[in-house]
Short mmCIF file of the N, C-alpha and C atoms (twelve columns), coordinates in Angstrom:
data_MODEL
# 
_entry.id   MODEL 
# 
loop_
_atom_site.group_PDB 
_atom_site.id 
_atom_site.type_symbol 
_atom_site.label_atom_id 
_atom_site.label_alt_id 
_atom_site.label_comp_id 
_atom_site.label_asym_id 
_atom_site.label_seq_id 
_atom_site.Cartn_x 
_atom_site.Cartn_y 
_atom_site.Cartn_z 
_atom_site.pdbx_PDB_model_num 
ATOM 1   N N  . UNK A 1  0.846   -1.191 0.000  1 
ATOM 2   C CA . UNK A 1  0.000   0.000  0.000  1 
ATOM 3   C C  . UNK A 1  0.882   1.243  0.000  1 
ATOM 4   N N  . UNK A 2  0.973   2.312  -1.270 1 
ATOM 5   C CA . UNK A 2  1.546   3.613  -1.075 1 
ATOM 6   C C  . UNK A 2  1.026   4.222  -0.334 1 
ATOM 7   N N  . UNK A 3  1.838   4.839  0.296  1 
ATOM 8   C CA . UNK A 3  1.777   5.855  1.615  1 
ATOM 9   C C  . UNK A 3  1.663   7.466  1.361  1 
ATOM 10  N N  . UNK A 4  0.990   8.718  1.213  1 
ATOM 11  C CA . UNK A 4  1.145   9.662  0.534  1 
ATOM 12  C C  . UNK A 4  1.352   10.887 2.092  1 
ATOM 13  N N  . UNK A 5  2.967   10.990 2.548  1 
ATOM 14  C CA . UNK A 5  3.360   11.089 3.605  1 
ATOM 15  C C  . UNK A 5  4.501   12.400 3.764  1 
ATOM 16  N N  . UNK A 6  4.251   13.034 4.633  1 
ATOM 17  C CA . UNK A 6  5.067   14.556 4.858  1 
ATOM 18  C C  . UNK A 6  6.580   13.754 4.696  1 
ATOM 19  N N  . UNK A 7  7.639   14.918 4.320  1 
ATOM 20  C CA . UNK A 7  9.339   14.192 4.717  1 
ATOM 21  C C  . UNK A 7  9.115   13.746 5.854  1 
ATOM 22  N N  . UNK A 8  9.784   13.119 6.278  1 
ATOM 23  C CA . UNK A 8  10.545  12.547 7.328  1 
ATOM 24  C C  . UNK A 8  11.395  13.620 8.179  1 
ATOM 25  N N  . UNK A 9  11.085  13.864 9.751  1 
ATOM 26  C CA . UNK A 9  12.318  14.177 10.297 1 
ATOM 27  C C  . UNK A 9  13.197  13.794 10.812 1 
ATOM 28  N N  . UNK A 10 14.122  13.913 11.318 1 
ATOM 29  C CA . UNK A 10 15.285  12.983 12.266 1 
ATOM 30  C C  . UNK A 10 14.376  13.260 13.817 1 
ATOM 31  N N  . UNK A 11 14.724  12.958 14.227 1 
ATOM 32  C CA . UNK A 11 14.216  12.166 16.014 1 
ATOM 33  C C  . UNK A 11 15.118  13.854 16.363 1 
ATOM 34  N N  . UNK A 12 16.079  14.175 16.586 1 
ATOM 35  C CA . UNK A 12 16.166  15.269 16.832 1 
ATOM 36  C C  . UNK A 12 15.464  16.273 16.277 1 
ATOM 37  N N  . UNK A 13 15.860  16.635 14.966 1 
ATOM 38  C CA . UNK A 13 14.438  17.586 14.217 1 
ATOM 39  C C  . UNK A 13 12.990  17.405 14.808 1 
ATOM 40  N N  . UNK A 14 12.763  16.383 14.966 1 
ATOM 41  C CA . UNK A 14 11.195  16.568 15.105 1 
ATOM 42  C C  . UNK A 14 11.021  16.660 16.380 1 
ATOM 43  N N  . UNK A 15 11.715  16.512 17.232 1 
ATOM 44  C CA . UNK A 15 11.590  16.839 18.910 1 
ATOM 45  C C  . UNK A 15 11.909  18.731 19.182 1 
ATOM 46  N N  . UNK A 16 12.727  19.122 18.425 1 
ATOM 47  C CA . UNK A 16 12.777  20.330 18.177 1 
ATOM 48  C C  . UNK A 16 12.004  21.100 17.730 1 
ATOM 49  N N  . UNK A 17 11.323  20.824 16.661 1 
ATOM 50  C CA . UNK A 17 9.868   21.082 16.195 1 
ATOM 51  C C  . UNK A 17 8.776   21.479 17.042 1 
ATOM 52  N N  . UNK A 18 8.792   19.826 17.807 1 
ATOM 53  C CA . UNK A 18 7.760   19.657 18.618 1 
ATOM 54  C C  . UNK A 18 7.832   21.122 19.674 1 
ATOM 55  N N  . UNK A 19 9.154   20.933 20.318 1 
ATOM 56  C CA . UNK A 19 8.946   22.180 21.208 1 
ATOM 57  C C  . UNK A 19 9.013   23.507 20.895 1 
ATOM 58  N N  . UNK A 20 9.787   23.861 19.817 1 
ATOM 59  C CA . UNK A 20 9.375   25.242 19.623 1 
ATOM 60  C C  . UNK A 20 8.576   25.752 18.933 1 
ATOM 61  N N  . UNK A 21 7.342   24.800 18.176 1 
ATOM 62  C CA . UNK A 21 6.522   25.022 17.596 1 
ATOM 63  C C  . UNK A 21 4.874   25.695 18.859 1 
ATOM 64  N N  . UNK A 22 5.248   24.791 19.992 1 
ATOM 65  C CA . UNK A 22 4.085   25.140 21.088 1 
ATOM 66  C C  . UNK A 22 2.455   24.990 20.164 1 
ATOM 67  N N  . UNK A 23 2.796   22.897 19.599 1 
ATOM 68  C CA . UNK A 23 1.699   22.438 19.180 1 
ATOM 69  C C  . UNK A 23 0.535   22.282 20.140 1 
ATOM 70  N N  . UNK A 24 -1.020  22.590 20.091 1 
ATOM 71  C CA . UNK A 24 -1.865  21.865 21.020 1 
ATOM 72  C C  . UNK A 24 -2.106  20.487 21.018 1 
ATOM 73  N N  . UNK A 25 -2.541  19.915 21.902 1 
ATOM 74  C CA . UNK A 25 -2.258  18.117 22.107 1 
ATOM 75  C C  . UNK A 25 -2.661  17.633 20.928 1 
ATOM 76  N N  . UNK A 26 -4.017  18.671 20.524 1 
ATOM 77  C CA . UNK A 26 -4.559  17.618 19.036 1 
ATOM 78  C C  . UNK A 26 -3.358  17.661 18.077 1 
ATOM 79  N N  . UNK A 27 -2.654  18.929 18.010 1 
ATOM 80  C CA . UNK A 27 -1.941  19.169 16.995 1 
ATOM 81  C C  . UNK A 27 -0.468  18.358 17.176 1 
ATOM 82  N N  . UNK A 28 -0.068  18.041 17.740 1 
ATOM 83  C CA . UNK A 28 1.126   17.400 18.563 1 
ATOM 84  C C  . UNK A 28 0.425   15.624 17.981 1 
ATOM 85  N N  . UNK A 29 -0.752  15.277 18.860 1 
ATOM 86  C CA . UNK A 29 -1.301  14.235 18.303 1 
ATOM 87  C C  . UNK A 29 -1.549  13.369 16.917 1 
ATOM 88  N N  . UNK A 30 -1.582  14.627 15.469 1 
ATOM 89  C CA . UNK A 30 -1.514  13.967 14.761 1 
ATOM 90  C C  . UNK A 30 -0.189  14.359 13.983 1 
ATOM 91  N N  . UNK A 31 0.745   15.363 14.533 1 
ATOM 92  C CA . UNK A 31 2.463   15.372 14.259 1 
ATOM 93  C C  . UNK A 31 2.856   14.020 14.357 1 
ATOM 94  N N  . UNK A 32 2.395   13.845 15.426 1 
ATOM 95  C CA . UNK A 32 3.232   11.968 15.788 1 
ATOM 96  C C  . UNK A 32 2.845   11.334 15.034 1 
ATOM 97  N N  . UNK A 33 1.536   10.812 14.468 1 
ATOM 98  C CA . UNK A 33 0.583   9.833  13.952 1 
ATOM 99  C C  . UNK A 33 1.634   10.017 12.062 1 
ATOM 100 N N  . UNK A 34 1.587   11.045 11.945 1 
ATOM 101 C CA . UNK A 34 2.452   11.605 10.498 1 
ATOM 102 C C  . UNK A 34 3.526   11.060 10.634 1 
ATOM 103 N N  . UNK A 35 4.504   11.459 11.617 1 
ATOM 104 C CA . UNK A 35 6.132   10.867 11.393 1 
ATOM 105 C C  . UNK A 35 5.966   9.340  11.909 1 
ATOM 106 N N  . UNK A 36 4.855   8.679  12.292 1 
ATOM 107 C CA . UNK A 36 4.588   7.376  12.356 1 
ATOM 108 C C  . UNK A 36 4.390   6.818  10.877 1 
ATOM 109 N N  . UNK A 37 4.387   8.172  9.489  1 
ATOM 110 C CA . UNK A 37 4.142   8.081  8.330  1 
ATOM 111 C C  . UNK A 37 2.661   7.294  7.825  1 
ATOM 112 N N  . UNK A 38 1.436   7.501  8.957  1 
ATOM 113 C CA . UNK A 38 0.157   7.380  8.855  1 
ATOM 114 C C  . UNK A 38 -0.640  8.338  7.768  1 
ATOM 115 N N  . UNK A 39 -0.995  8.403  6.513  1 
ATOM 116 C CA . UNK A 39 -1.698  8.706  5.893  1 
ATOM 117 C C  . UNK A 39 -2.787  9.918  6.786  1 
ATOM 118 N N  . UNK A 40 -3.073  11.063 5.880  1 
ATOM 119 C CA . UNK A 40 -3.972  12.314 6.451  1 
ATOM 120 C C  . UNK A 40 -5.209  11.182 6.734  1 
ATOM 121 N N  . UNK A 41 -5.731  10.337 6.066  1 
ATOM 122 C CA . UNK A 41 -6.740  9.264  5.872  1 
ATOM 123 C C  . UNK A 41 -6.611  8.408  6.888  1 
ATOM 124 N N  . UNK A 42 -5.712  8.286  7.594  1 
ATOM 125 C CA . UNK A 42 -5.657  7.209  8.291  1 
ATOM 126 C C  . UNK A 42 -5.860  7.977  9.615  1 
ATOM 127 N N  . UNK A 43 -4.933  9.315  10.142 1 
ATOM 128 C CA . UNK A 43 -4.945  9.616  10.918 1 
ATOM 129 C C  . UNK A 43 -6.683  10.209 11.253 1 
ATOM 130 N N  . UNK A 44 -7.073  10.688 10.633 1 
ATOM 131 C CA . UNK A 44 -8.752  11.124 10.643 1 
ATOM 132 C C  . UNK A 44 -9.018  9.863  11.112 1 
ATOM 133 N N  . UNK A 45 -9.043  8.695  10.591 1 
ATOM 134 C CA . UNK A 45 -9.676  7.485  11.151 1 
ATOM 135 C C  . UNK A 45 -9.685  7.562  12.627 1 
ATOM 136 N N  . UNK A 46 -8.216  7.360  12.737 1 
ATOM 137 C CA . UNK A 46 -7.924  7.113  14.356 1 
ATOM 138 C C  . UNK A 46 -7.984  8.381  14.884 1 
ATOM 139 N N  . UNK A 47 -7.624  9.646  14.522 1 
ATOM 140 C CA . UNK A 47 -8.186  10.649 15.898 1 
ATOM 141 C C  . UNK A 47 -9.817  10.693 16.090 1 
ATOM 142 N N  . UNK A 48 -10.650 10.069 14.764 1 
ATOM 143 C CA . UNK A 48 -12.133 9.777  14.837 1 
ATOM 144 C C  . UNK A 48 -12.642 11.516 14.419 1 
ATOM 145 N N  . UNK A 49 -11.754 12.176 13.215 1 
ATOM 146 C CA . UNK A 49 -12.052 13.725 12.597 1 
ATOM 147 C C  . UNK A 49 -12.355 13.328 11.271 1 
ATOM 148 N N  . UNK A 50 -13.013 14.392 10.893 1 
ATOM 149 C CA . UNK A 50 -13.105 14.149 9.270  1 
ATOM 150 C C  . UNK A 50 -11.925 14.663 8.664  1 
ATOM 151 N N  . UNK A 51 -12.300 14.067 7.712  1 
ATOM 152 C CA . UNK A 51 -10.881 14.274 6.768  1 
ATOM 153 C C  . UNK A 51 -10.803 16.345 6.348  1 
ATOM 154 N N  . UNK A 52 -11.589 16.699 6.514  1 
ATOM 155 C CA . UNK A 52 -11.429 18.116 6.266  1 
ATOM 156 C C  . UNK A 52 -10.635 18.664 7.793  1 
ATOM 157 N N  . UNK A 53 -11.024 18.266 9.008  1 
ATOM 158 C CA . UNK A 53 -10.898 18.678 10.411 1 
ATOM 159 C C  . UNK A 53 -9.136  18.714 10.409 1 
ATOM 160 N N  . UNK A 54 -8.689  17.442 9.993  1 
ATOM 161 C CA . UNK A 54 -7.626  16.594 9.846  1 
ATOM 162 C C  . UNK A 54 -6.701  17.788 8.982  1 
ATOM 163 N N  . UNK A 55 -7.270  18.153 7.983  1 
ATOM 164 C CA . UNK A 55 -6.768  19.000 6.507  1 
ATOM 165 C C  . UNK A 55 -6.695  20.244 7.522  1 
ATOM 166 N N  . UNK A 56 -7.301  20.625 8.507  1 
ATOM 167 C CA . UNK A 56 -6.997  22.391 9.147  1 
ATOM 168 C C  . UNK A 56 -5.960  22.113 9.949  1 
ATOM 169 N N  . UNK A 57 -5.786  21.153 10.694 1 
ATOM 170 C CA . UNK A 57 -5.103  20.643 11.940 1 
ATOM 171 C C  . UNK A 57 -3.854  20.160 11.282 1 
ATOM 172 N N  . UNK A 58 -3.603  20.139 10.278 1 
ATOM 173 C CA . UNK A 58 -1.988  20.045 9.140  1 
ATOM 174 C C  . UNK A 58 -1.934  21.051 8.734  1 
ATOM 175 N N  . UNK A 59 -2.761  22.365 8.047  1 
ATOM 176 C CA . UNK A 59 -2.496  23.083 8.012  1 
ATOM 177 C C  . UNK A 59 -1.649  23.906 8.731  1 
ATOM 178 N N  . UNK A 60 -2.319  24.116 9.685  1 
ATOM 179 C CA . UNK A 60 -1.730  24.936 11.255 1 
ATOM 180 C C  . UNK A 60 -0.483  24.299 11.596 1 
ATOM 181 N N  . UNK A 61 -0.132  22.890 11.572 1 
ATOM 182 C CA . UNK A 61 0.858   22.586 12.035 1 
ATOM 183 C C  . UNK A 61 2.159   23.007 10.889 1 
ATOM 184 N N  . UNK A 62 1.642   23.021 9.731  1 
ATOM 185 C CA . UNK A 62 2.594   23.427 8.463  1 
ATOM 186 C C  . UNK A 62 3.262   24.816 8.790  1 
ATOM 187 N N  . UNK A 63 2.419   25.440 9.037  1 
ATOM 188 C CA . UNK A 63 2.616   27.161 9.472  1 
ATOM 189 C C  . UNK A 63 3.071   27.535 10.663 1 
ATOM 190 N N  . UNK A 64 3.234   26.611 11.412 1 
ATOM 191 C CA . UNK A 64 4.113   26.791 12.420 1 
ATOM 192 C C  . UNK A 64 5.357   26.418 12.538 1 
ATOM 193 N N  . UNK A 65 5.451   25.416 11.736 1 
ATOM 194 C CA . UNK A 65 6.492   24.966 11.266 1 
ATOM 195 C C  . UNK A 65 7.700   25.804 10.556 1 
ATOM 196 N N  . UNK A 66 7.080   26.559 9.362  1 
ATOM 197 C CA . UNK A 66 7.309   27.161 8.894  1 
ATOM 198 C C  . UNK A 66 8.094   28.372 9.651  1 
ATOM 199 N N  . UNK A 67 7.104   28.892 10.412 1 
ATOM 200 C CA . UNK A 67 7.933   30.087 11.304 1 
ATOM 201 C C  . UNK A 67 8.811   30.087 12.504 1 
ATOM 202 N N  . UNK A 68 9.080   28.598 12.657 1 
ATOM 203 C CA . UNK A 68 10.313  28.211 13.390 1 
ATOM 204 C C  . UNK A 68 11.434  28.097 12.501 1 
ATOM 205 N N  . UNK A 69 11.257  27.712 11.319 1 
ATOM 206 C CA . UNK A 69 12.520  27.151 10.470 1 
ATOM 207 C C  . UNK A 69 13.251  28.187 10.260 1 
# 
């Protein structure tokens, strides 16, 4: 099954991320579920969001991202 999945970070990068980004739990919640390389589709499954909810909650995390880098 292809996987359609953000890069990859290193275990340092993404712990760095994690903290200076100041994700909320949901948002932190499906950061992990991603570098677990879980599909936007999959993770909606398991946080139990729709796939649009899922699509704002990557958004936001993109853009924060962004203004740490």
């Amino acid at each position: 099954k292809k996987r359609n999945i953000i890069p990859d970070f290193t275990k340092e990068e993404y712990d760095r991320i994690i903290f200076m980004c100041n994700l909320t739990p949901r948002e932190k919640e499906l950061a992990d579920l991603r570098q677990q390389e879980y599909t936007l589709e999959e993770c909606a499954e398991k946080m139990e969001y729709s796939l649009s909810t899922i699509n704002r909650i990557q958004k936001r995390i993109n853009k924060k991202i962004q203004q740490v880098k």
